[in-house]
mmCIF file of C-alpha atoms in Angstrom:
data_model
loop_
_atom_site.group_PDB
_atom_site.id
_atom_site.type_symbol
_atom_site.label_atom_id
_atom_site.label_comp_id
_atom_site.label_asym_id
_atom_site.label_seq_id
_atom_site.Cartn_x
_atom_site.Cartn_y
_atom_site.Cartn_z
ATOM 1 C CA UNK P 290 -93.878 117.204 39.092
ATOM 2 C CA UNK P 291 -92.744 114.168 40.476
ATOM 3 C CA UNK P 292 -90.272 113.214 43.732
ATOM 4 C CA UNK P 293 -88.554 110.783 45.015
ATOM 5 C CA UNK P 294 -86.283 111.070 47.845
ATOM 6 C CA UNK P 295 -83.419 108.408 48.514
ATOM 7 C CA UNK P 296 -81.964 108.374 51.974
ATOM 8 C CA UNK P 297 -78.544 107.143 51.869
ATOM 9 C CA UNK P 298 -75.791 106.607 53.831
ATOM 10 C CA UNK P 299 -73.199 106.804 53.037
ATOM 11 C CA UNK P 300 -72.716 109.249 51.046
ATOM 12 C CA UNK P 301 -72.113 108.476 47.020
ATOM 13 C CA UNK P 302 -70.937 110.892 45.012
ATOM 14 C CA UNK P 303 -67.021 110.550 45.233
ATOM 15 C CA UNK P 304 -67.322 107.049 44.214
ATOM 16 C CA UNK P 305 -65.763 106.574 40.504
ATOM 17 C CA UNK P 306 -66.180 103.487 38.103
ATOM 18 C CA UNK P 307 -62.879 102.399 39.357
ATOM 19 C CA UNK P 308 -62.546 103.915 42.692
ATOM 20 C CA UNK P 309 -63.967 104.928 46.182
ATOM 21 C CA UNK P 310 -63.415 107.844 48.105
ATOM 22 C CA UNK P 311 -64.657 110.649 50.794
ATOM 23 C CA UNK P 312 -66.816 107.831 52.815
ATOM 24 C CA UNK P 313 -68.241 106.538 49.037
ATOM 25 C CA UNK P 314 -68.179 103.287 48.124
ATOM 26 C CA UNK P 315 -71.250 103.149 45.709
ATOM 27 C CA UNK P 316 -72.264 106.278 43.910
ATOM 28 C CA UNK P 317 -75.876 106.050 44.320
ATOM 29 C CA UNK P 318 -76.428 109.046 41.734
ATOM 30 C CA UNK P 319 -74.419 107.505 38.875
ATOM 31 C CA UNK P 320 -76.395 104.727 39.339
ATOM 32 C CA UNK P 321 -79.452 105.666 39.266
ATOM 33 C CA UNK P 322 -78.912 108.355 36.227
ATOM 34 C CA UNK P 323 -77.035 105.619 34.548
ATOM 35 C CA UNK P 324 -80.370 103.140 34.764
ATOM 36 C CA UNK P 325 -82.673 106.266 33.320
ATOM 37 C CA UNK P 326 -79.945 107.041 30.400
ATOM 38 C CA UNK P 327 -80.375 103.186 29.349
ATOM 39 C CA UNK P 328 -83.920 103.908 29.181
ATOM 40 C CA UNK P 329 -83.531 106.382 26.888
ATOM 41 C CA UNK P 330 -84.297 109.549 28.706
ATOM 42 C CA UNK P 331 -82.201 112.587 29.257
ATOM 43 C CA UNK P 332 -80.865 113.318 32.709
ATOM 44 C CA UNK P 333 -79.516 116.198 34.348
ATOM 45 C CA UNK P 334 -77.462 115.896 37.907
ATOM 46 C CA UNK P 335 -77.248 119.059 39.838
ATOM 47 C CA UNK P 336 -74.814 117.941 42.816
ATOM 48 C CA UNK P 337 -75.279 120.638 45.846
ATOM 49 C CA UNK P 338 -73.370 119.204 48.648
ATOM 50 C CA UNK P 339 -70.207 120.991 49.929
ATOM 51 C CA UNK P 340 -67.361 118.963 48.256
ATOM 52 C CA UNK P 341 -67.224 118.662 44.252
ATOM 53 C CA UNK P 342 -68.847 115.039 43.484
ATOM 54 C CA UNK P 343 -65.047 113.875 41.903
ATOM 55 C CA UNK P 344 -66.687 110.566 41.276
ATOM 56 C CA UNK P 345 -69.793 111.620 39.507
ATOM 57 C CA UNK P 346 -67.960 114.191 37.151
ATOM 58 C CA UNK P 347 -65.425 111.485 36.090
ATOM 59 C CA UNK P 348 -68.361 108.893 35.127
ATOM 60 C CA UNK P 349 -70.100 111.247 33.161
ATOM 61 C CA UNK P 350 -67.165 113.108 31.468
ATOM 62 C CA UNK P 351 -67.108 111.764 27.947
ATOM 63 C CA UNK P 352 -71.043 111.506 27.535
ATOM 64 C CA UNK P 353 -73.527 113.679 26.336
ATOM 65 C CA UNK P 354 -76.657 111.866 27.751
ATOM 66 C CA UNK P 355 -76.523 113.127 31.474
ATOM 67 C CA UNK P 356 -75.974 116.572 32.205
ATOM 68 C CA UNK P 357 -73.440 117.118 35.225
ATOM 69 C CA UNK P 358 -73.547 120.654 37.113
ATOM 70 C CA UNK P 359 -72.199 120.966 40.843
ATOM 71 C CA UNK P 360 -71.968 124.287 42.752
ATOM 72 C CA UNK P 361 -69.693 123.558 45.648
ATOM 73 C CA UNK P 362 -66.131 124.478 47.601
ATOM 74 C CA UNK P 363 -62.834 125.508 46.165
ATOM 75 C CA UNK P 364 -60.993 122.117 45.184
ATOM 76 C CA UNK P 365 -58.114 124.839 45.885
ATOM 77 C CA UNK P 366 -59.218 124.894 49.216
ATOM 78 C CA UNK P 367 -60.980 121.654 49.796
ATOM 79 C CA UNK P 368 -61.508 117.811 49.324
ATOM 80 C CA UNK P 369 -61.109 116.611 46.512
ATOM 81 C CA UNK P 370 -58.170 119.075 46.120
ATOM 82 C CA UNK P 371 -57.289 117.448 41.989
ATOM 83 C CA UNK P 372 -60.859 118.193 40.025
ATOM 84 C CA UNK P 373 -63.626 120.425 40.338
ATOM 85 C CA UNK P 374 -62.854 123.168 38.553
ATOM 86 C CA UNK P 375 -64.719 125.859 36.538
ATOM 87 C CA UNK P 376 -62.574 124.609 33.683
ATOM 88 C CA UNK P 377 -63.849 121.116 33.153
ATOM 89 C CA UNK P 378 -66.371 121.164 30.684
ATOM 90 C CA UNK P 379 -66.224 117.694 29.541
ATOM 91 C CA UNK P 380 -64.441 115.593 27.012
ATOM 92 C CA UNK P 381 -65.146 114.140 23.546
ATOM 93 C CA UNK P 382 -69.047 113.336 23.504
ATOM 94 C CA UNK P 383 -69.168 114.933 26.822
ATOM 95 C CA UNK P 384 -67.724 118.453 25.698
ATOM 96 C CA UNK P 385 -69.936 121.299 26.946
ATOM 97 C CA UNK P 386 -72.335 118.847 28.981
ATOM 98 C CA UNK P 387 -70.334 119.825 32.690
ATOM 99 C CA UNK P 388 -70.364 122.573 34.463
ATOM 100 C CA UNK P 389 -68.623 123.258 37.847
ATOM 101 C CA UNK P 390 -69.471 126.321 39.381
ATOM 102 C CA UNK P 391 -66.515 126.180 42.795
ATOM 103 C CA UNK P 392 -66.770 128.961 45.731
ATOM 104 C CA UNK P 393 -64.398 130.040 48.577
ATOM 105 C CA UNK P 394 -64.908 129.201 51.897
ATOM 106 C CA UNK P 395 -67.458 131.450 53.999
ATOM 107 C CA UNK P 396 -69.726 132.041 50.890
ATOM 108 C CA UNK P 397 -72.836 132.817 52.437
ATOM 109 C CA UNK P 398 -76.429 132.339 50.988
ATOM 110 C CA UNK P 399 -76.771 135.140 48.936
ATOM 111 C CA UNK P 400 -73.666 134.275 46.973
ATOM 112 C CA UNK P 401 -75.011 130.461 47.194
ATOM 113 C CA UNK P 402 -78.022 131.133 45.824
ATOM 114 C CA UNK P 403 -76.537 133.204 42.243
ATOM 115 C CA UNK P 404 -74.664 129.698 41.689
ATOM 116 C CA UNK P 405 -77.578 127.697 42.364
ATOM 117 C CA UNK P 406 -79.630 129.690 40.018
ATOM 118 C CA UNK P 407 -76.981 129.489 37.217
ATOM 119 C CA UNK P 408 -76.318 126.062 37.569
ATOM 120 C CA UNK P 409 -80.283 125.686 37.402
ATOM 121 C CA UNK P 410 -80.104 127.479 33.873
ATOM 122 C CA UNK P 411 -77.864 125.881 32.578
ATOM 123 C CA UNK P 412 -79.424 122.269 33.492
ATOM 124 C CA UNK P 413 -82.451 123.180 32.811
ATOM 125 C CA UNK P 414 -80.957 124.252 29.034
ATOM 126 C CA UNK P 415 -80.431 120.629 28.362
ATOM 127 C CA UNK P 416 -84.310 119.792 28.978
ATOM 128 C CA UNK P 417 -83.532 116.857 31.076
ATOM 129 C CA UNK P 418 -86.179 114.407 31.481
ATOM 130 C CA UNK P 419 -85.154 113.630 35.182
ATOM 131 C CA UNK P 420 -83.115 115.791 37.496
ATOM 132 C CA UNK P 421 -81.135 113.960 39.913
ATOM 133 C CA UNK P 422 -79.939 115.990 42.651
ATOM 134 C CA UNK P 423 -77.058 114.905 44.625
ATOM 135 C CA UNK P 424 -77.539 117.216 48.002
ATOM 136 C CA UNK P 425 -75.946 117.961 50.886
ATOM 137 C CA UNK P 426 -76.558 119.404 54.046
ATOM 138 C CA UNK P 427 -72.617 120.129 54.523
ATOM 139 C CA UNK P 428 -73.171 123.311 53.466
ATOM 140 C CA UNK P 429 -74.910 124.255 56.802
ATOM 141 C CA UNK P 430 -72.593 127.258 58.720
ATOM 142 C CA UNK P 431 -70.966 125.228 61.382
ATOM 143 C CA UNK P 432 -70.688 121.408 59.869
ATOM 144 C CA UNK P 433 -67.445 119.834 60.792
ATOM 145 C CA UNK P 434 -66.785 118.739 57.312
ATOM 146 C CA UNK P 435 -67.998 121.951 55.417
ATOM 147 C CA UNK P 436 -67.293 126.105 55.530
ATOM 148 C CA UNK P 437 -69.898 127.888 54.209
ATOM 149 C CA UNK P 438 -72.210 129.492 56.065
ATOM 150 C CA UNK P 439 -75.844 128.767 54.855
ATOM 151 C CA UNK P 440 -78.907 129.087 57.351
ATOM 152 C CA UNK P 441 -81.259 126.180 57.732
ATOM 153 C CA UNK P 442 -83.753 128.587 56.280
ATOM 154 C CA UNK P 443 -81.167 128.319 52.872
ATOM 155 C CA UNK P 444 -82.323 125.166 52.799
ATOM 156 C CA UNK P 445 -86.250 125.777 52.351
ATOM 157 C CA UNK P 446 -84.974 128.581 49.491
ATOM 158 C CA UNK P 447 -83.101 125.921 47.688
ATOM 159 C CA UNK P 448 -85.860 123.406 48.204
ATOM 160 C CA UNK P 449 -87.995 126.201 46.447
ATOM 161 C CA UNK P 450 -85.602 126.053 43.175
ATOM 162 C CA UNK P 451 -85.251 122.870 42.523
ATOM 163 C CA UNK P 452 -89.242 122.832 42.628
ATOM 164 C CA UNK P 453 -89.319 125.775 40.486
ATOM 165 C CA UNK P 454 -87.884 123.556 37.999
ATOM 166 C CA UNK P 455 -91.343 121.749 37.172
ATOM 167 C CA UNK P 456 -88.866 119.004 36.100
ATOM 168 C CA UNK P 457 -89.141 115.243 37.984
ATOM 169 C CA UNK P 458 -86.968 115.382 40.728
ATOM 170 C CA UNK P 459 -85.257 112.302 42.296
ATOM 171 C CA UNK P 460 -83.066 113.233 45.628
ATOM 172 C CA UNK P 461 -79.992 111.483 46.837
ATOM 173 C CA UNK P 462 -79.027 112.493 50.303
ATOM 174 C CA UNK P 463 -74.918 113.150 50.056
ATOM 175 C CA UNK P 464 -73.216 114.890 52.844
ATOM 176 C CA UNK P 465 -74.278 116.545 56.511
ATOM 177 C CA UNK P 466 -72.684 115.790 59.599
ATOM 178 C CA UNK P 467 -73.795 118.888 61.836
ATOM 179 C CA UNK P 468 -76.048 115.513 63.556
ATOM 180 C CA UNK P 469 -77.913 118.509 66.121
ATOM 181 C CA UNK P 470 -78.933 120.571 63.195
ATOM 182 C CA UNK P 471 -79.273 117.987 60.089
ATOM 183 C CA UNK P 472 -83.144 117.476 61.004
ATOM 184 C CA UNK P 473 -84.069 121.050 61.068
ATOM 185 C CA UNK P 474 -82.040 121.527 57.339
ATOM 186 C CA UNK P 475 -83.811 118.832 55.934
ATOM 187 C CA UNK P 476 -87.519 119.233 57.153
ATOM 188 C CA UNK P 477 -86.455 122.961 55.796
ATOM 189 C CA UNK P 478 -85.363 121.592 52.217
ATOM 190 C CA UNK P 479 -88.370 119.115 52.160
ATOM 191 C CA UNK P 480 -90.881 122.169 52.777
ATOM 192 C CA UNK P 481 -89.358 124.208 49.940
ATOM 193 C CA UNK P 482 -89.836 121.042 47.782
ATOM 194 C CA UNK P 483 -93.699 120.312 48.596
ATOM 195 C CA UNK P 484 -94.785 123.836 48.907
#
């Protein structure tokens, strides 16, 4: 399938219609799922970085033309603290079409990897034209913003997935911030996608 891979910085995905947030000031996601859904086609965003994407979710909320699914920390326990939770499912046209999976702190890869998998089913139900995937390296064990504890070689598994999918992918670089190990987790994540 298809790939693109958007570099940005910084991050997007806590950035709301009407507000900014978490480093975000333009939520590079939104927009580009927003340009596709004008077009017509049917998008799915699977958001993978350590912190729920607040801004995406609230976008999306009330529409049934993109798909939003995140797998990501405890709002009990983490940023954004007020949404996030495995009991937002969407309003009006939007009902059923978001899914938040949240974990506790110290979930490790194997744990990580049942979530991504769900989340992945469940995306994939909608038969989305385009995935967008919101990642982040955060995630890493030992970030200064994040605490879970995946291995860079989590990265190449989840790489693998989102492959798996057969689906065009477009990737929007979120969150990261362990600077001495970032380049090893994403040539990891970028082999899992190409091979």
């Amino acid at each position: 399938p298809s790939m693109a891979y958007a570099l940005c910085r910084p991050p997007g995905h806590h950035a709301s219609a009407d507000m900014y947030g978490g480093y975000c000031y333009l939520n590079n996601a939104a927009i580009a799922a927003a340009a596709l859904a004008a077009q017509g086609q049917r998008i799915a965003i699977l958001d993978t970085d350590y912190h729920h994407g607040n801004g995406t979710q609230s976008i999306f909320y009330d529409r049934d033309d993109v798909y939003v699914a995140s797998v990501h920390a405890d709002p009990d326990q983490e940023y954004p603290y007020f949404c996030g939770y495995a009991d937002e499912r969407g309003s009006s046209l939007g009902a059923g079409f978001n899914f938040n999976i949240p974990l506790a702190r110290g979930t490790a890869e194997a744990q990580y990897l049942v979530a991504l998998d769900r989340a992945l089913t469940a995306l994939d139900g909608y038969q989305p034209d385009v995935v967008l995937v919101s990642h982040g390296f955060d995630t890493l064990a030992g970030d200064p913003e994040g605490r879970f504890n995946l291995s860079i070689d989590s990265f190449e598994r989840i790489g693998r997935r989102l492959r798996s999918l057969g689906r065009p992918l477009v990737v929007v670089q979120e969150g990261g911030y362990s600077l001495a190990d970032l380049q090893l987790a994403f040539a990891a994540f970028l082999g899992g996608l190409l091979h």
